[in-house]
PDB file of C-alpha atoms in Angstrom:
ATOM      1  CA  UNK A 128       0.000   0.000   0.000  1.00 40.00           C
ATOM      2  CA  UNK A 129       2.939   2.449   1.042  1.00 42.00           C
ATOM      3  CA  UNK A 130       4.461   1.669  -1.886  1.00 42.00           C
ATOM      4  CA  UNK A 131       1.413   2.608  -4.427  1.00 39.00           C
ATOM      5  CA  UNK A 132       1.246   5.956  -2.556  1.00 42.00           C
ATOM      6  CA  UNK A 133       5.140   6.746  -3.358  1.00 41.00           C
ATOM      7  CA  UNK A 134       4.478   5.707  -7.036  1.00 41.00           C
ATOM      8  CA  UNK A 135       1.600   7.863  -7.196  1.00 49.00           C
ATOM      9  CA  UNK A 136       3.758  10.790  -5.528  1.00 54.00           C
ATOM     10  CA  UNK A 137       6.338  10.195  -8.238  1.00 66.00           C
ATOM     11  CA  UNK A 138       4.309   9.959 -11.461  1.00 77.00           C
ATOM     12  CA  UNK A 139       2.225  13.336  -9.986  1.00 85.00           C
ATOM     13  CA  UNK A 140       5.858  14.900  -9.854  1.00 84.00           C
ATOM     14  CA  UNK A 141       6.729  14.075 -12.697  1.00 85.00           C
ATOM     15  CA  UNK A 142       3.542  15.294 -14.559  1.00 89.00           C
ATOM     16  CA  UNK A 143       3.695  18.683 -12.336  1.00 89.00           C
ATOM     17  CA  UNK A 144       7.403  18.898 -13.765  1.00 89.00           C
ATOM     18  CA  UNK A 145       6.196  18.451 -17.031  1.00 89.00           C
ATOM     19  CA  UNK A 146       3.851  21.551 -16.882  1.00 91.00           C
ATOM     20  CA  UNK A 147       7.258  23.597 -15.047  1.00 90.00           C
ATOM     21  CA  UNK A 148       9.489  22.779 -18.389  1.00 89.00           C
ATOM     22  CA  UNK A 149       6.485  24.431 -20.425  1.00 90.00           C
ATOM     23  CA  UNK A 150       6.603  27.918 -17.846  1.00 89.00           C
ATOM     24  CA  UNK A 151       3.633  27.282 -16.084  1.00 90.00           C
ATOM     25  CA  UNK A 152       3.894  29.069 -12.865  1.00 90.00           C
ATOM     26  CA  UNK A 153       1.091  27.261 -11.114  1.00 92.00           C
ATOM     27  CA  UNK A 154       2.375  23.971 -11.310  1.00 91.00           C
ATOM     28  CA  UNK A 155       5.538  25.548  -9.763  1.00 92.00           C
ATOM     29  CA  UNK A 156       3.341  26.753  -7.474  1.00 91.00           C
ATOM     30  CA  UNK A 157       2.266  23.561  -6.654  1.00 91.00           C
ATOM     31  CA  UNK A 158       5.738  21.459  -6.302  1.00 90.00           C
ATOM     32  CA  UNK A 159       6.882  24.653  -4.159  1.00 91.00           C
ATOM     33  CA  UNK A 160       3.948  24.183  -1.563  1.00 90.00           C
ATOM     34  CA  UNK A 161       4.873  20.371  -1.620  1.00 89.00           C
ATOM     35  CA  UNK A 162       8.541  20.199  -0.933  1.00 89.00           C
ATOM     36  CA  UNK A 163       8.922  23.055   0.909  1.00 90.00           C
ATOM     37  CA  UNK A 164       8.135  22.205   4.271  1.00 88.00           C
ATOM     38  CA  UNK A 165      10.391  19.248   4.272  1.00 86.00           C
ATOM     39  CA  UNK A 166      13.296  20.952   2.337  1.00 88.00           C
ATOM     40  CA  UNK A 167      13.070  23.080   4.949  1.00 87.00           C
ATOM     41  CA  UNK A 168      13.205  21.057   7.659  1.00 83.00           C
ATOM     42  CA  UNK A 169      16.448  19.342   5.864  1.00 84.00           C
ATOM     43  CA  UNK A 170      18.416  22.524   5.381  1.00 85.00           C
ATOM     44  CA  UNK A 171      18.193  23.256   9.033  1.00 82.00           C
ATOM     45  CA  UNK A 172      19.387  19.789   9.558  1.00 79.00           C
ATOM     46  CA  UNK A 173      22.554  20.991   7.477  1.00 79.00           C
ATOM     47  CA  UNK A 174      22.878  24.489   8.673  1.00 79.00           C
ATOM     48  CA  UNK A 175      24.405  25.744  12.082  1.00 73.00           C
ATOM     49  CA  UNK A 176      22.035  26.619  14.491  1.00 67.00           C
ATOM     50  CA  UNK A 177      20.324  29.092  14.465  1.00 63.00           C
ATOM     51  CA  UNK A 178      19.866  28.067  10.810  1.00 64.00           C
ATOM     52  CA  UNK A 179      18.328  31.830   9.777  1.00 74.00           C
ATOM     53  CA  UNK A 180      19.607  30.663   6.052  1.00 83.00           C
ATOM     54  CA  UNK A 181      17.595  27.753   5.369  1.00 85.00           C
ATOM     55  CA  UNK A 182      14.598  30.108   3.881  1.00 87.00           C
ATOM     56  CA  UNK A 183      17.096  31.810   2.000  1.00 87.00           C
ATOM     57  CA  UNK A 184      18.687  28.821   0.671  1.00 88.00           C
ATOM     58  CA  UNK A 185      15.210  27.389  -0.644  1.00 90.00           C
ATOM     59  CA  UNK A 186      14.125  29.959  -2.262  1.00 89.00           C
ATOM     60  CA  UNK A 187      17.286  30.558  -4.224  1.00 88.00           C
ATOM     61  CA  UNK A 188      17.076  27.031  -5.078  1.00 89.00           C
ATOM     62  CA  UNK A 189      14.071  27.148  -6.441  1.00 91.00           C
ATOM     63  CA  UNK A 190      14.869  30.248  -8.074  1.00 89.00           C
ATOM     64  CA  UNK A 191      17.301  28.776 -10.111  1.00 88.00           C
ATOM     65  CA  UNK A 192      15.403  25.532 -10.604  1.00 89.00           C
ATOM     66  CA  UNK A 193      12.570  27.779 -11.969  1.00 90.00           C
ATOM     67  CA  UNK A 194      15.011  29.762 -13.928  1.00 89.00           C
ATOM     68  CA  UNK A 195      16.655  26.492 -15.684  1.00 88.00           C
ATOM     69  CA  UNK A 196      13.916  24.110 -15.805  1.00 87.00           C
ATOM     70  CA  UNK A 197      14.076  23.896 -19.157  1.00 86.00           C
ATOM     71  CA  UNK A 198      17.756  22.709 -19.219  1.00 87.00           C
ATOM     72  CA  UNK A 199      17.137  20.277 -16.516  1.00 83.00           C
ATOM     73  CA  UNK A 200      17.470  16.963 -17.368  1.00 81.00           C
ATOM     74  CA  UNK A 201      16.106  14.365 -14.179  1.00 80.00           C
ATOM     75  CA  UNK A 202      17.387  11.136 -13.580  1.00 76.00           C
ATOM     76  CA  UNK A 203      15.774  10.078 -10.689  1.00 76.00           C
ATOM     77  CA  UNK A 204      12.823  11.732  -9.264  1.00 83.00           C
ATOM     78  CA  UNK A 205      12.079  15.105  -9.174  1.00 87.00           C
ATOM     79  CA  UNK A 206      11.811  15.081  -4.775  1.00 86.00           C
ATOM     80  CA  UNK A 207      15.694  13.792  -5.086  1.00 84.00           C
ATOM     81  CA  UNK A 208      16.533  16.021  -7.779  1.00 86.00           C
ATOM     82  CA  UNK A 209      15.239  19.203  -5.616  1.00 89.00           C
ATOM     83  CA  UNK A 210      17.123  17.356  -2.385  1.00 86.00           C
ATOM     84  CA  UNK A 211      20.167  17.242  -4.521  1.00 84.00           C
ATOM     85  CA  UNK A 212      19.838  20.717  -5.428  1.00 87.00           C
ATOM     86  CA  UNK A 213      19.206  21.820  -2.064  1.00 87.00           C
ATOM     87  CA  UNK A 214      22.490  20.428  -0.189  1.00 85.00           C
ATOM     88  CA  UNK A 215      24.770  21.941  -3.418  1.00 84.00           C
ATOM     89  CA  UNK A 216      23.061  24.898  -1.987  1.00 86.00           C
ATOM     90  CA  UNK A 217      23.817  24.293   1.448  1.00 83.00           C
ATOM     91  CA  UNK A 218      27.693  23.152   0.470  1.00 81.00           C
ATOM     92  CA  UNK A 219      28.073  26.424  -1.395  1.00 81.00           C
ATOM     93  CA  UNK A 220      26.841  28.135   1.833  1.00 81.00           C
ATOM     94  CA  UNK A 221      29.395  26.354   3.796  1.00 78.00           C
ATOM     95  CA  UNK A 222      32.097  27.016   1.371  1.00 76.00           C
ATOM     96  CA  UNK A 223      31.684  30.251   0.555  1.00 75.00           C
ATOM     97  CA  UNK A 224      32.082  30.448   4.861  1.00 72.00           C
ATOM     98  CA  UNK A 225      34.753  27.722   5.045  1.00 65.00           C
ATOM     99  CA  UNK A 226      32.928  26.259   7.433  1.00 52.00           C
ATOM    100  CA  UNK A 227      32.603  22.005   7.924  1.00 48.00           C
ATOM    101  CA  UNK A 228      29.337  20.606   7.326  1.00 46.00           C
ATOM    102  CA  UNK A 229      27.624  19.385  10.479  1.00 46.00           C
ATOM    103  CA  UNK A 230      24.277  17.912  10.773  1.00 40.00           C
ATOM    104  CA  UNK A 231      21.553  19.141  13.133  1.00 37.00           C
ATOM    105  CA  UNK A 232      18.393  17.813  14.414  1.00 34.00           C
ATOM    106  CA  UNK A 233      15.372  20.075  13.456  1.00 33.00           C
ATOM    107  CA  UNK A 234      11.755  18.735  13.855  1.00 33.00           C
ATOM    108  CA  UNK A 235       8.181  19.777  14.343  1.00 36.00           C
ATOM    109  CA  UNK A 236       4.955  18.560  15.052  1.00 35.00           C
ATOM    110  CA  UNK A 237       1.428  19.887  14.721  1.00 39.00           C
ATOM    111  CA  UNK A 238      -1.456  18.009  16.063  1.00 41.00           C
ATOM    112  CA  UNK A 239      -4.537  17.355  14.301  1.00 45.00           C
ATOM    113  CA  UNK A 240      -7.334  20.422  15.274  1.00 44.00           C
ATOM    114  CA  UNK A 241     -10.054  18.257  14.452  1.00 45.00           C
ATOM    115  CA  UNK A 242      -9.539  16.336  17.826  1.00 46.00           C
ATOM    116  CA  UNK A 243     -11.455  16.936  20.992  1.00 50.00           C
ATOM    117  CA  UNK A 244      -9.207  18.960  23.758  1.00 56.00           C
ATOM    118  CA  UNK A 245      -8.655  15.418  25.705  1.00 57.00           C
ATOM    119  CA  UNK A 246      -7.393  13.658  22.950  1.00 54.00           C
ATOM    120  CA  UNK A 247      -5.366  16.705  21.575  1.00 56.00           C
ATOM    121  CA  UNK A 248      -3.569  16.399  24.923  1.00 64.00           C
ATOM    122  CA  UNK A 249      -3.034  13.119  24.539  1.00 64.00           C
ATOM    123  CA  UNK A 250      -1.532  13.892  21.077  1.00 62.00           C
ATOM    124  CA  UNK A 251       0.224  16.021  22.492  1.00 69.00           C
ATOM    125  CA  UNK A 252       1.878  14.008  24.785  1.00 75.00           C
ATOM    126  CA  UNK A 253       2.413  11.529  22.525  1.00 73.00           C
ATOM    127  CA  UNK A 254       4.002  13.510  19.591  1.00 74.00           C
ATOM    128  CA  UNK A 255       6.392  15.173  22.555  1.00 81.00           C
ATOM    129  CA  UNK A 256       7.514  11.910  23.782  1.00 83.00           C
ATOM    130  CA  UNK A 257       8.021  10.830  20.359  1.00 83.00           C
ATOM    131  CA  UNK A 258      10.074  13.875  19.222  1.00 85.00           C
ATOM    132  CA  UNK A 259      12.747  12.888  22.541  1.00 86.00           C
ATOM    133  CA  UNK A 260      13.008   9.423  21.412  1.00 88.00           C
ATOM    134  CA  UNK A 261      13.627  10.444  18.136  1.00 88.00           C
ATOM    135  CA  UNK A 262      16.265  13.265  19.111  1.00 88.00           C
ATOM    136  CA  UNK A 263      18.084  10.105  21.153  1.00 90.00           C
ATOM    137  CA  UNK A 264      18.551   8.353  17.742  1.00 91.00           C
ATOM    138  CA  UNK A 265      22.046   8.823  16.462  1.00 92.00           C
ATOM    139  CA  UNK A 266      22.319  12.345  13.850  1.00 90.00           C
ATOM    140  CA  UNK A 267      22.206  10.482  10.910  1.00 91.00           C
ATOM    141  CA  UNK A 268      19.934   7.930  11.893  1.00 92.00           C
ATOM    142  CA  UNK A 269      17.374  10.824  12.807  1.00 91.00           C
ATOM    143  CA  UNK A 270      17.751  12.186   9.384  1.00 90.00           C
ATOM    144  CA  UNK A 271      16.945   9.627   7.442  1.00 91.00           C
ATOM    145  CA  UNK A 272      13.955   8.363   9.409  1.00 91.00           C
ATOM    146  CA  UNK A 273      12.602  11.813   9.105  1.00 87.00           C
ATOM    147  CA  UNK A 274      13.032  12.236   5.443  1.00 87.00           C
ATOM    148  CA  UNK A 275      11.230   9.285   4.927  1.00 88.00           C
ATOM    149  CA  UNK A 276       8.085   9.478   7.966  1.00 84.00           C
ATOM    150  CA  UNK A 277       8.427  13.095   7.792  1.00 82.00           C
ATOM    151  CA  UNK A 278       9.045  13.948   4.187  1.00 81.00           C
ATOM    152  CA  UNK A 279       7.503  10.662   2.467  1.00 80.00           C
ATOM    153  CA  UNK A 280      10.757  10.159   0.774  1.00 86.00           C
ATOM    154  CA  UNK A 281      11.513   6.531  -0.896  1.00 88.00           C
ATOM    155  CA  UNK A 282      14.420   4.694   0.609  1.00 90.00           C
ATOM    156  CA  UNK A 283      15.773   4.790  -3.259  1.00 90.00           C
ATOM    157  CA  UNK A 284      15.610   8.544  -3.059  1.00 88.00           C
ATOM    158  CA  UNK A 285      17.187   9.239   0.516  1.00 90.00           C
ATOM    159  CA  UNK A 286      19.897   6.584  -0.901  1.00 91.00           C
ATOM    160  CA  UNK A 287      20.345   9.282  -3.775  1.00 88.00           C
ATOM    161  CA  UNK A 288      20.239  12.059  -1.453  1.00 87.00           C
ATOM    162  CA  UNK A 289      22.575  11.584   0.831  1.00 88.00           C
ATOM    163  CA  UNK A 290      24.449   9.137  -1.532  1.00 88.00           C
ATOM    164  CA  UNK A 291      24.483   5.890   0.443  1.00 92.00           C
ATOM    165  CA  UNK A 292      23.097   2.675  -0.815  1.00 93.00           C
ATOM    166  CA  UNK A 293      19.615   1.545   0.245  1.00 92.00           C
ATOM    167  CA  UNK A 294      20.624  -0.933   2.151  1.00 94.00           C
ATOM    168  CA  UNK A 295      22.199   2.059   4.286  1.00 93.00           C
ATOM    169  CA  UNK A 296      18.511   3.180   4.408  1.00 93.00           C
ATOM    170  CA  UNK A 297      16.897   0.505   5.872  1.00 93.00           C
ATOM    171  CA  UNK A 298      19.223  -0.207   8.133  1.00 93.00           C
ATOM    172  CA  UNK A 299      19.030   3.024   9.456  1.00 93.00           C
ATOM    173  CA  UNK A 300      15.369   2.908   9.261  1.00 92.00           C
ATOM    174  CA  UNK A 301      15.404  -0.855  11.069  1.00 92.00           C
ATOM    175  CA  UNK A 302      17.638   0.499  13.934  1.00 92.00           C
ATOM    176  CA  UNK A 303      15.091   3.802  14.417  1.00 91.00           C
ATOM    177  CA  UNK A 304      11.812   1.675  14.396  1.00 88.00           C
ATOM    178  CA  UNK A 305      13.382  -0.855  16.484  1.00 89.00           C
ATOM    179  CA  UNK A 306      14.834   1.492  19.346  1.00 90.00           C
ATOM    180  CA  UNK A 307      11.807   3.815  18.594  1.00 86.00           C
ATOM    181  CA  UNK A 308       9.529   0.913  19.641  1.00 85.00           C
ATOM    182  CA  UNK A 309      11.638  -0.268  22.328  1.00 86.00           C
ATOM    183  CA  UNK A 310      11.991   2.843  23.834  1.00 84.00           C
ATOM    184  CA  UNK A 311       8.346   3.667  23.491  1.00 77.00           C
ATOM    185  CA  UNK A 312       6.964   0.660  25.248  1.00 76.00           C
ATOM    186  CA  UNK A 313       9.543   0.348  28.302  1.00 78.00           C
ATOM    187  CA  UNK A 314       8.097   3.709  29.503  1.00 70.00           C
ATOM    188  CA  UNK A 315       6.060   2.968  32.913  1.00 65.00           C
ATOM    189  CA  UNK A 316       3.476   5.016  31.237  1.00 64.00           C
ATOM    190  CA  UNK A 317       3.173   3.072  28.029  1.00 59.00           C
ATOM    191  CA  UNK A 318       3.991  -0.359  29.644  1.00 53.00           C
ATOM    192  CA  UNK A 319       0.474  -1.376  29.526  1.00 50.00           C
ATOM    193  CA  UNK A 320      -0.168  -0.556  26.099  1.00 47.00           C
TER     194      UNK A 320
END
């Protein structure tokens, strides 16, 4: 099923990307409101705290992708292609500083509004508890796990990204479910779930 989703996420990419080459602005529009969030959230990952440039460094990206889309040529997928483009953004940053790349953990939450205040709480909770377990998980453990729950990224794609082989990937992902779970359930709060 998760894997139908990812297809679908690719081939609407793709199509969206399509209507980019040919100027429309919309469609731009679109893969902008899409990627942005999580782009976002990877930049800071890459960028010193407090990571002030990561908005800066997006929308220059995407300033230049808009400006040579028609040159582009994809090989992979247009989320890894933007990914790509993003952290040769983020090196140039760090270069043009002479500064060595470190990664940093960056994540947020927002709970549902539709749920009742009780169970918003609970969310809450949860999501809070959740986001500590996930900052114990080694730097580039986190990162992955949150490009891919986070960011709906395919392990094929974060393999591109961050140019590791998928096997990598899911055994970064294995390790973060695993201790995630483990972690999650030995709480004397959870232990009776």
């Amino acid at each position: 099923m998760a894997a139908r989703r990812v297809m679908d996420i690719n081939s609407t990419d793709n199509i969206i990307w399509s209507h980019i080459i040919k100027g429309e602005e919309k469609a731009f529009e679109i893969l902008f409101i899409r990627y942005y969030p999580g782009l976002i959230r990877y930049a800071k990952n890459l960028l010193p705290y407090p990571s002030d440039e990561a908005e800066d460094i997006i929308t220059d990206a995407f300033f230049k992708i808009w400006q040579q889309r028609e040159t582009v040529n994809i090989h992979t997928s247009v989320v890894s292609y933007l990914y790509v483009v993003v952290r040769s953004r983020i090196y140039d940053f760090y270069r043009a500083k002479r500064m060595h790349v470190p990664i940093e953990d960056a994540l947020d939450f927002a709970g549902p509004e539709y749920l009742v205040p009780d169970h918003l709480l609970v969310y809450k909770e949860l999501c809070m508890e959740m986001e500590y377990l996930i900052s114990l998980l080694p730097k580039r453990t986190r990162l992955i796990y949150q490009m891919n729950r986070n960011d709906n990224i395919t392990y094929k794609d974060i393999a591109v990204i961050l140019d590791i082989s998928v096997n990598s990937v899911k055994t970064h992902m294995y390790r973060a479910i695993s201790f995630l779970k483990e972690s999650y359930y030995a709480s004397p709060k959870n232990s009776g779930c």
